[in-house]
Amino acid sequence: MTFQELVSRVGGTVVVDNPDAEIGFAYASDLLSDVMGHCGDESVLITIQNHLNAIAVCTLAGIEAVVICHSRPVPDDMKDAAEREGVGIVTTPLSQFAASVALSDLKPSSR
Amino acid sequence: MFAIITVMRFDLHIHSCLSPCASLEMSPSEIARRAAEAGVDGIAITDHQSARNAPAVAECARRAGIACLFGLEVQTAEEVHTLAIFDTVERALAMTDWVYEAMPRRVNDPETFGDQPVVTADDDIVEMEWRILAMGCRRSIPETSAKVRELGGLYIAAHIDRPNFSVIGSLGAIPSAPDGSPYFDAVELSRTADESVWAPRAEGYAATRSSDAHNLDDVALVWTEADCEFSVAGLKAAFAAKATRLSPRITSFVR
């Protein structure tokens, strides 16, 4: 799935673009330690963690994009880090469950 | 007869250069100097998951002539930030060992999270901490609270007004034990929190306000006052009596 397709599936707003991302897997979690322990690469992370550390975890795990649920605002330091690290960010009014359903074509991410 | 009342003004939440997200200018010597200039009587250095700069902090606070307590900001299994604060370097380091036992065994990437230097009182680097201090440990709030009590420390719920990494943000409320006894001795409001909004949400806990400084300009920018000795026992008594006074909040970026 392309980043553009992901954005349209969740009815989202692009905060940081990642046009070249190829996304095959998805993981939904709000505990970053859990994400780091279980989420693999080529993934999208579905979460409400609108925090700089979420991008650091994406970098470590090889996560291509983050879907921030409930339209939580993305702070500038998180946005800057995502641009620097090449991680896409999209915000959506959907909940984590609703966003997961919208992306149910993707395979469960694991490592 | 006159009772001697000592007014203590303190900042209990300051990060040193050991915290990956803190500025490298935050050496213990600079922090102690800056805190003394800012007019606080006491400070606690609380780095993420570690008190390994506590020995340097003790020496620097002595040189600067300010009181000092030793702590760490434990990021619990619930991904809640909590302050564990002790009277001695030894106890803070014992707490650190206990937290380290439950940390991921992954090595920090300074490019991703930041550098984590352990330093001396003279700003020399002893070593770079290899653990990822930006990540949570596997200790829960109840376990951490019990360990802090065993080691004779203070346990404070950090920045309860913030949406991320706070008890209210992560758990929806301030948790207490099944028998109703509190896990925390006090709660912390961040520098921008409106006391009239957040003190009532502290559900009967004493409120503190601390800077959570990550750079020198922010050290002791806000503070808490109490009429007590600056020690775990003194603060514990002031918290139990809810006898704390908070500095005004910061409402803009203009200082």
Short mmCIF file of C-alpha atoms in Angstrom, two decimals:
data_model
loop_
_atom_site.label_atom_id
_atom_site.label_comp_id
_atom_site.label_asym_id
_atom_site.label_seq_id
_atom_site.Cartn_x
_atom_site.Cartn_y
_atom_site.Cartn_z
CA MET A 1 0.00 0.00 0.00
CA THR A 2 1.30 3.45 -0.84
CA PHE A 3 1.34 6.31 1.66
CA GLN A 4 -1.29 8.16 -0.40
CA GLU A 5 -3.60 5.16 -0.31
CA LEU A 6 -3.12 4.85 3.45
CA VAL A 7 -4.04 8.51 3.89
CA SER A 8 -7.22 8.13 1.89
CA ARG A 9 -8.24 4.88 3.68
CA VAL A 10 -8.18 6.57 7.09
CA GLY A 11 -9.62 9.85 5.80
CA GLY A 12 -6.49 11.47 7.11
CA THR A 13 -4.55 14.70 6.90
CA VAL A 14 -0.90 14.53 5.88
CA VAL A 15 1.37 16.17 8.45
CA VAL A 16 4.65 14.76 7.09
CA ASP A 17 4.65 13.18 3.63
CA ASN A 18 6.48 9.96 2.82
CA PRO A 19 5.58 9.49 -0.88
CA ASP A 20 8.01 6.64 -1.56
CA ALA A 21 6.93 4.45 1.36
CA GLU A 22 5.82 0.89 0.62
CA ILE A 23 3.67 -0.27 3.51
CA GLY A 24 2.85 -3.94 3.86
CA PHE A 25 2.22 -4.35 7.59
CA ALA A 26 0.42 -2.59 10.44
CA TYR A 27 0.68 -2.46 14.21
CA ALA A 28 -1.68 -0.72 16.66
CA SER A 29 -0.39 0.18 20.12
CA ASP A 30 -0.05 3.13 22.48
CA LEU A 31 2.81 1.70 24.54
CA LEU A 32 6.07 2.61 22.84
CA SER A 33 8.02 -0.13 24.64
CA ASP A 34 5.52 -2.62 23.19
CA VAL A 35 5.95 -1.13 19.72
CA MET A 36 9.72 -1.39 19.99
CA GLY A 37 9.46 -4.99 21.15
CA HIS A 38 7.03 -6.24 18.49
CA CYS A 39 6.68 -3.99 15.44
CA GLY A 40 8.79 -4.78 12.38
CA ASP A 41 9.78 -2.81 9.27
CA GLU A 42 7.69 -1.75 6.25
CA SER A 43 4.95 -1.00 8.77
CA VAL A 44 2.47 1.66 9.70
CA LEU A 45 1.99 2.36 13.41
CA ILE A 46 -1.56 3.21 14.52
CA THR A 47 -1.41 5.09 17.82
CA ILE A 48 -2.39 8.12 19.89
CA GLN A 49 1.26 8.72 20.90
CA ASN A 50 1.71 12.22 19.51
CA HIS A 51 5.18 12.49 20.96
CA LEU A 52 8.75 12.85 19.71
CA ASN A 53 9.70 9.47 21.18
CA ALA A 54 7.26 7.76 18.82
CA ILE A 55 9.44 8.86 15.89
CA ALA A 56 12.59 7.59 17.61
CA VAL A 57 10.92 4.19 17.99
CA CYS A 58 9.87 4.27 14.30
CA THR A 59 13.48 4.89 13.33
CA LEU A 60 14.67 1.92 15.39
CA ALA A 61 11.94 -0.43 14.18
CA GLY A 62 11.94 0.65 10.52
CA ILE A 63 8.36 1.95 10.66
CA GLU A 64 7.47 3.95 7.52
CA ALA A 65 4.42 5.86 8.71
CA VAL A 66 2.44 6.78 11.83
CA VAL A 67 -1.32 7.24 11.94
CA ILE A 68 -2.19 9.53 14.85
CA CYS A 69 -5.76 8.84 15.93
CA HIS A 70 -8.48 11.12 17.30
CA SER A 71 -6.87 14.03 15.41
CA ARG A 72 -4.38 14.58 18.20
CA PRO A 73 -2.14 17.53 17.35
CA VAL A 74 1.41 16.76 16.23
CA PRO A 75 3.96 18.89 18.10
CA ASP A 76 6.65 20.67 16.09
CA ASP A 77 9.54 18.65 17.52
CA MET A 78 7.81 15.42 16.48
CA LYS A 79 7.17 16.80 13.00
CA ASP A 80 10.79 17.95 12.62
CA ALA A 81 12.12 14.55 13.72
CA ALA A 82 9.81 12.73 11.28
CA GLU A 83 10.96 14.93 8.38
CA ARG A 84 14.57 14.30 9.33
CA GLU A 85 14.10 10.54 9.72
CA GLY A 86 11.84 10.05 6.69
CA VAL A 87 8.79 8.86 8.64
CA GLY A 88 5.35 9.84 7.34
CA ILE A 89 2.74 11.22 9.75
CA VAL A 90 -0.98 11.31 9.08
CA THR A 91 -3.66 12.38 11.54
CA THR A 92 -7.16 10.93 11.44
CA PRO A 93 -10.35 11.56 13.40
CA LEU A 94 -10.76 7.74 13.62
CA SER A 95 -10.08 5.72 16.77
CA GLN A 96 -7.27 3.15 16.82
CA PHE A 97 -9.81 0.36 16.19
CA ALA A 98 -11.56 2.19 13.37
CA ALA A 99 -8.22 3.05 11.75
CA SER A 100 -7.16 -0.61 12.06
CA VAL A 101 -10.37 -1.74 10.36
CA ALA A 102 -9.81 0.80 7.59
CA LEU A 103 -6.35 -0.69 7.04
CA SER A 104 -7.37 -4.34 7.40
CA ASP A 105 -5.80 -5.25 4.01
CA LEU A 106 -2.38 -4.90 5.64
CA LYS A 107 -0.75 -7.87 7.35
CA PRO A 108 -0.10 -7.83 11.12
CA SER A 109 3.39 -6.53 11.77
CA SER A 110 5.77 -8.60 13.88
CA ARG A 111 9.48 -9.01 14.45
CA MET B 1 8.99 30.97 72.70
CA PHE B 2 9.50 31.29 68.98
CA ALA B 3 9.37 28.50 66.51
CA ILE B 4 12.00 28.72 63.82
CA ILE B 5 10.26 28.44 60.48
CA THR B 6 12.46 27.86 57.49
CA VAL B 7 10.95 28.73 54.16
CA MET B 8 12.40 26.45 51.53
CA ARG B 9 12.01 27.19 47.83
CA PHE B 10 12.84 24.23 45.64
CA ASP B 11 12.80 22.74 42.14
CA LEU B 12 12.47 18.95 42.32
CA HIS B 13 12.60 18.08 38.62
CA ILE B 14 15.76 18.97 36.71
CA HIS B 15 17.43 16.90 33.99
CA SER B 16 21.20 16.78 33.63
CA CYS B 17 23.14 15.98 30.46
CA LEU B 18 22.67 12.27 31.27
CA SER B 19 19.09 12.50 30.00
CA PRO B 20 19.17 11.93 26.23
CA CYS B 21 16.67 14.73 25.61
CA ALA B 22 18.50 17.30 27.78
CA SER B 23 20.99 19.84 26.51
CA LEU B 24 24.64 18.87 26.89
CA GLU B 25 25.17 22.23 28.65
CA MET B 26 23.30 20.71 31.63
CA SER B 27 26.37 19.61 33.57
CA PRO B 28 25.87 19.25 37.33
CA SER B 29 28.22 22.18 37.93
CA GLU B 30 26.27 24.52 35.63
CA ILE B 31 22.92 23.39 37.03
CA ALA B 32 24.03 24.01 40.63
CA ARG B 33 25.43 27.44 39.72
CA ARG B 34 22.30 28.41 37.80
CA ALA B 35 19.97 27.18 40.58
CA ALA B 36 21.88 29.19 43.18
CA GLU B 37 21.67 32.29 40.96
CA ALA B 38 17.95 31.76 40.44
CA GLY B 39 17.45 31.90 44.19
CA VAL B 40 16.15 28.45 45.02
CA ASP B 41 17.30 26.81 48.25
CA GLY B 42 17.13 23.22 47.10
CA ILE B 43 17.08 21.12 43.94
CA ALA B 44 16.68 17.52 42.91
CA ILE B 45 18.26 16.18 39.73
CA THR B 46 15.99 13.60 38.18
CA ASP B 47 17.31 12.09 34.98
CA HIS B 48 15.31 9.56 33.00
CA GLN B 49 15.69 6.11 34.59
CA SER B 50 19.06 6.94 36.19
CA ALA B 51 20.77 8.75 39.05
CA ARG B 52 24.26 8.08 37.75
CA ASN B 53 25.12 11.80 37.78
CA ALA B 54 24.12 12.04 41.46
CA PRO B 55 27.70 11.82 42.82
CA ALA B 56 28.70 14.84 40.70
CA VAL B 57 25.52 16.67 41.64
CA ALA B 58 26.26 16.20 45.36
CA GLU B 59 29.69 17.76 45.00
CA CYS B 60 28.50 20.61 42.76
CA ALA B 61 25.60 21.51 45.07
CA ARG B 62 28.03 21.60 48.01
CA ARG B 63 30.33 23.95 46.09
CA ALA B 64 27.40 26.19 45.05
CA GLY B 65 26.02 26.27 48.60
CA ILE B 66 22.57 24.89 47.85
CA ALA B 67 20.71 21.92 49.27
CA CYS B 68 20.27 18.91 47.09
CA LEU B 69 18.31 15.67 46.91
CA PHE B 70 19.00 12.77 44.57
CA GLY B 71 16.49 11.18 42.30
CA LEU B 72 15.45 9.79 38.98
CA GLU B 73 12.41 10.07 36.75
CA VAL B 74 11.19 6.51 36.51
CA GLN B 75 9.24 5.79 33.32
CA THR B 76 7.07 2.92 34.52
CA ALA B 77 5.60 -0.01 32.61
CA GLU B 78 2.45 2.11 32.18
CA GLU B 79 4.65 4.69 30.39
CA VAL B 80 4.00 7.17 33.18
CA HIS B 81 6.72 9.51 34.38
CA THR B 82 7.22 9.45 38.14
CA LEU B 83 9.85 11.04 40.37
CA ALA B 84 11.69 8.93 42.95
CA ILE B 85 13.70 11.21 45.27
CA PHE B 86 16.09 10.27 48.08
CA ASP B 87 18.26 11.84 50.78
CA THR B 88 21.44 10.09 49.71
CA VAL B 89 23.36 9.29 46.54
CA GLU B 90 23.56 5.64 47.65
CA ARG B 91 19.80 5.19 47.82
CA ALA B 92 19.27 6.92 44.49
CA LEU B 93 21.84 4.59 42.93
CA ALA B 94 20.20 1.55 44.56
CA MET B 95 16.92 2.66 42.95
CA THR B 96 18.74 3.07 39.63
CA ASP B 97 20.08 -0.50 39.82
CA TRP B 98 16.56 -1.77 40.44
CA VAL B 99 15.21 0.12 37.43
CA TYR B 100 18.15 -0.95 35.23
CA GLU B 101 17.37 -4.63 35.95
CA ALA B 102 14.03 -4.10 34.19
CA MET B 103 15.23 -2.03 31.23
CA PRO B 104 15.35 -3.26 27.63
CA ARG B 105 18.78 -4.72 26.83
CA ARG B 106 18.99 -2.64 23.68
CA VAL B 107 21.87 -0.23 23.19
CA ASN B 108 21.18 3.51 22.89
CA ASP B 109 21.68 5.09 19.49
CA PRO B 110 22.81 8.66 20.27
CA GLU B 111 21.83 9.78 16.75
CA THR B 112 18.23 8.76 17.42
CA PHE B 113 17.70 9.61 21.08
CA GLY B 114 20.69 11.74 22.16
CA ASP B 115 23.93 11.43 24.12
CA GLN B 116 23.91 10.17 27.72
CA PRO B 117 27.17 11.21 29.41
CA VAL B 118 27.92 10.32 33.03
CA VAL B 119 30.13 13.19 34.23
CA THR B 120 32.25 14.34 37.16
CA ALA B 121 31.80 17.51 39.22
CA ASP B 122 34.45 19.08 36.97
CA ASP B 123 32.55 18.32 33.75
CA ASP B 124 34.78 15.43 32.67
CA ILE B 125 32.98 12.55 30.96
CA VAL B 126 33.30 9.27 32.89
CA GLU B 127 31.47 7.16 30.35
CA MET B 128 28.45 7.15 28.04
CA GLU B 129 25.47 5.27 29.49
CA TRP B 130 24.61 2.51 26.99
CA ARG B 131 21.00 1.75 28.01
CA ILE B 132 18.15 3.55 26.22
CA LEU B 133 17.10 5.89 29.03
CA ALA B 134 14.31 7.28 26.83
CA MET B 135 12.41 3.98 27.09
CA GLY B 136 10.17 2.69 29.88
CA CYS B 137 11.10 -0.11 32.27
CA ARG B 138 9.03 -3.16 33.19
CA ARG B 139 8.33 -1.91 36.75
CA SER B 140 4.73 -0.89 37.36
CA ILE B 141 3.63 2.09 39.45
CA PRO B 142 2.63 -0.15 42.42
CA GLU B 143 6.01 -1.95 42.30
CA THR B 144 7.94 1.29 41.93
CA SER B 145 6.03 2.94 44.77
CA ALA B 146 6.80 -0.02 47.06
CA LYS B 147 10.50 0.10 46.15
CA VAL B 148 10.70 3.87 46.76
CA ARG B 149 9.12 3.37 50.20
CA GLU B 150 11.49 0.50 50.99
CA LEU B 151 14.42 2.82 50.19
CA GLY B 152 12.92 5.67 52.22
CA GLY B 153 12.23 8.04 49.34
CA LEU B 154 9.56 10.38 48.03
CA TYR B 155 7.35 9.34 45.13
CA ILE B 156 5.76 12.07 43.00
CA ALA B 157 3.53 11.76 39.93
CA ALA B 158 5.21 14.00 37.34
CA HIS B 159 3.50 16.69 35.21
CA ILE B 160 -0.03 15.36 35.71
CA ASP B 161 -1.38 18.09 33.42
CA ARG B 162 0.45 16.79 30.36
CA PRO B 163 -1.27 14.49 27.84
CA ASN B 164 1.76 12.21 27.37
CA PHE B 165 3.63 10.20 30.00
CA SER B 166 1.44 11.35 32.91
CA VAL B 167 -0.83 9.37 35.25
CA ILE B 168 -3.91 11.18 34.03
CA GLY B 169 -2.81 11.10 30.37
CA SER B 170 -1.93 7.39 30.37
CA LEU B 171 -4.30 5.98 33.01
CA GLY B 172 -7.14 8.52 33.11
CA ALA B 173 -6.81 9.14 36.85
CA ILE B 174 -4.33 8.97 39.71
CA PRO B 175 -4.21 5.30 40.75
CA SER B 176 -4.25 4.16 44.38
CA ALA B 177 -3.86 0.74 46.01
CA PRO B 178 -6.88 -1.59 46.35
CA ASP B 179 -7.07 -0.67 50.04
CA GLY B 180 -7.22 3.00 49.08
CA SER B 181 -3.73 3.92 50.23
CA PRO B 182 -1.85 6.29 47.93
CA TYR B 183 1.07 5.28 45.73
CA PHE B 184 2.31 8.87 45.58
CA ASP B 185 3.37 11.44 48.18
CA ALA B 186 2.52 14.40 45.93
CA VAL B 187 1.81 15.36 42.36
CA GLU B 188 3.71 17.74 40.11
CA LEU B 189 2.18 20.43 37.92
CA SER B 190 4.24 21.52 34.95
CA ARG B 191 5.40 25.07 34.39
CA THR B 192 2.36 26.06 32.32
CA ALA B 193 -0.36 24.30 34.35
CA ASP B 194 -3.14 26.45 35.77
CA GLU B 195 -3.18 25.63 39.50
CA SER B 196 -6.87 26.49 39.84
CA VAL B 197 -7.69 23.85 37.21
CA TRP B 198 -5.18 21.14 38.09
CA ALA B 199 -4.87 21.27 41.89
CA PRO B 200 -8.52 20.09 42.25
CA ARG B 201 -7.79 17.24 39.83
CA ALA B 202 -4.94 16.15 42.13
CA GLU B 203 -7.61 14.42 44.23
CA GLY B 204 -6.33 15.33 47.68
CA TYR B 205 -2.61 15.12 46.93
CA ALA B 206 -0.27 18.00 47.72
CA ALA B 207 0.73 19.81 44.54
CA THR B 208 4.26 20.79 43.60
CA ARG B 209 5.47 22.79 40.64
CA SER B 210 8.87 22.08 39.12
CA SER B 211 10.69 23.19 36.01
CA ASP B 212 11.37 19.81 34.33
CA ALA B 213 14.33 21.79 32.96
CA HIS B 214 16.15 20.31 29.97
CA ASN B 215 18.30 23.42 29.40
CA LEU B 216 19.98 25.95 31.67
CA ASP B 217 17.56 28.84 31.10
CA ASP B 218 14.74 26.74 32.53
CA VAL B 219 16.41 25.71 35.81
CA ALA B 220 14.26 26.99 38.70
CA LEU B 221 12.08 28.92 36.25
CA VAL B 222 9.17 27.75 38.40
CA TRP B 223 9.30 26.35 41.93
CA THR B 224 7.51 25.16 45.05
CA GLU B 225 7.80 26.56 48.58
CA ALA B 226 7.16 24.91 51.93
CA ASP B 227 8.04 25.71 55.53
CA CYS B 228 10.17 22.67 56.12
CA GLU B 229 13.59 21.14 56.16
CA PHE B 230 14.75 20.18 52.65
CA SER B 231 14.86 16.44 53.21
CA VAL B 232 12.66 13.49 52.37
CA ALA B 233 11.15 13.56 55.89
CA GLY B 234 10.67 17.34 55.83
CA LEU B 235 9.01 17.33 52.41
CA LYS B 236 6.92 14.28 53.27
CA ALA B 237 5.50 16.10 56.31
CA ALA B 238 4.82 19.24 54.25
CA PHE B 239 3.10 17.15 51.56
CA ALA B 240 1.01 15.29 54.16
CA ALA B 241 -0.12 18.65 55.55
CA LYS B 242 -0.69 19.92 51.97
CA ALA B 243 1.41 22.90 53.02
CA THR B 244 2.99 23.73 49.66
CA ARG B 245 2.88 27.01 47.76
CA LEU B 246 3.49 27.10 44.02
CA SER B 247 5.16 29.75 41.89
CA PRO B 248 3.04 31.43 39.22
CA ARG B 249 2.80 29.44 36.03
CA ILE B 250 4.51 30.46 32.84
CA THR B 251 1.88 31.71 30.43
CA SER B 252 4.01 32.74 27.49
CA PHE B 253 7.44 32.27 26.02
CA VAL B 254 8.41 35.82 27.01
CA ARG B 255 10.25 35.74 30.31
#
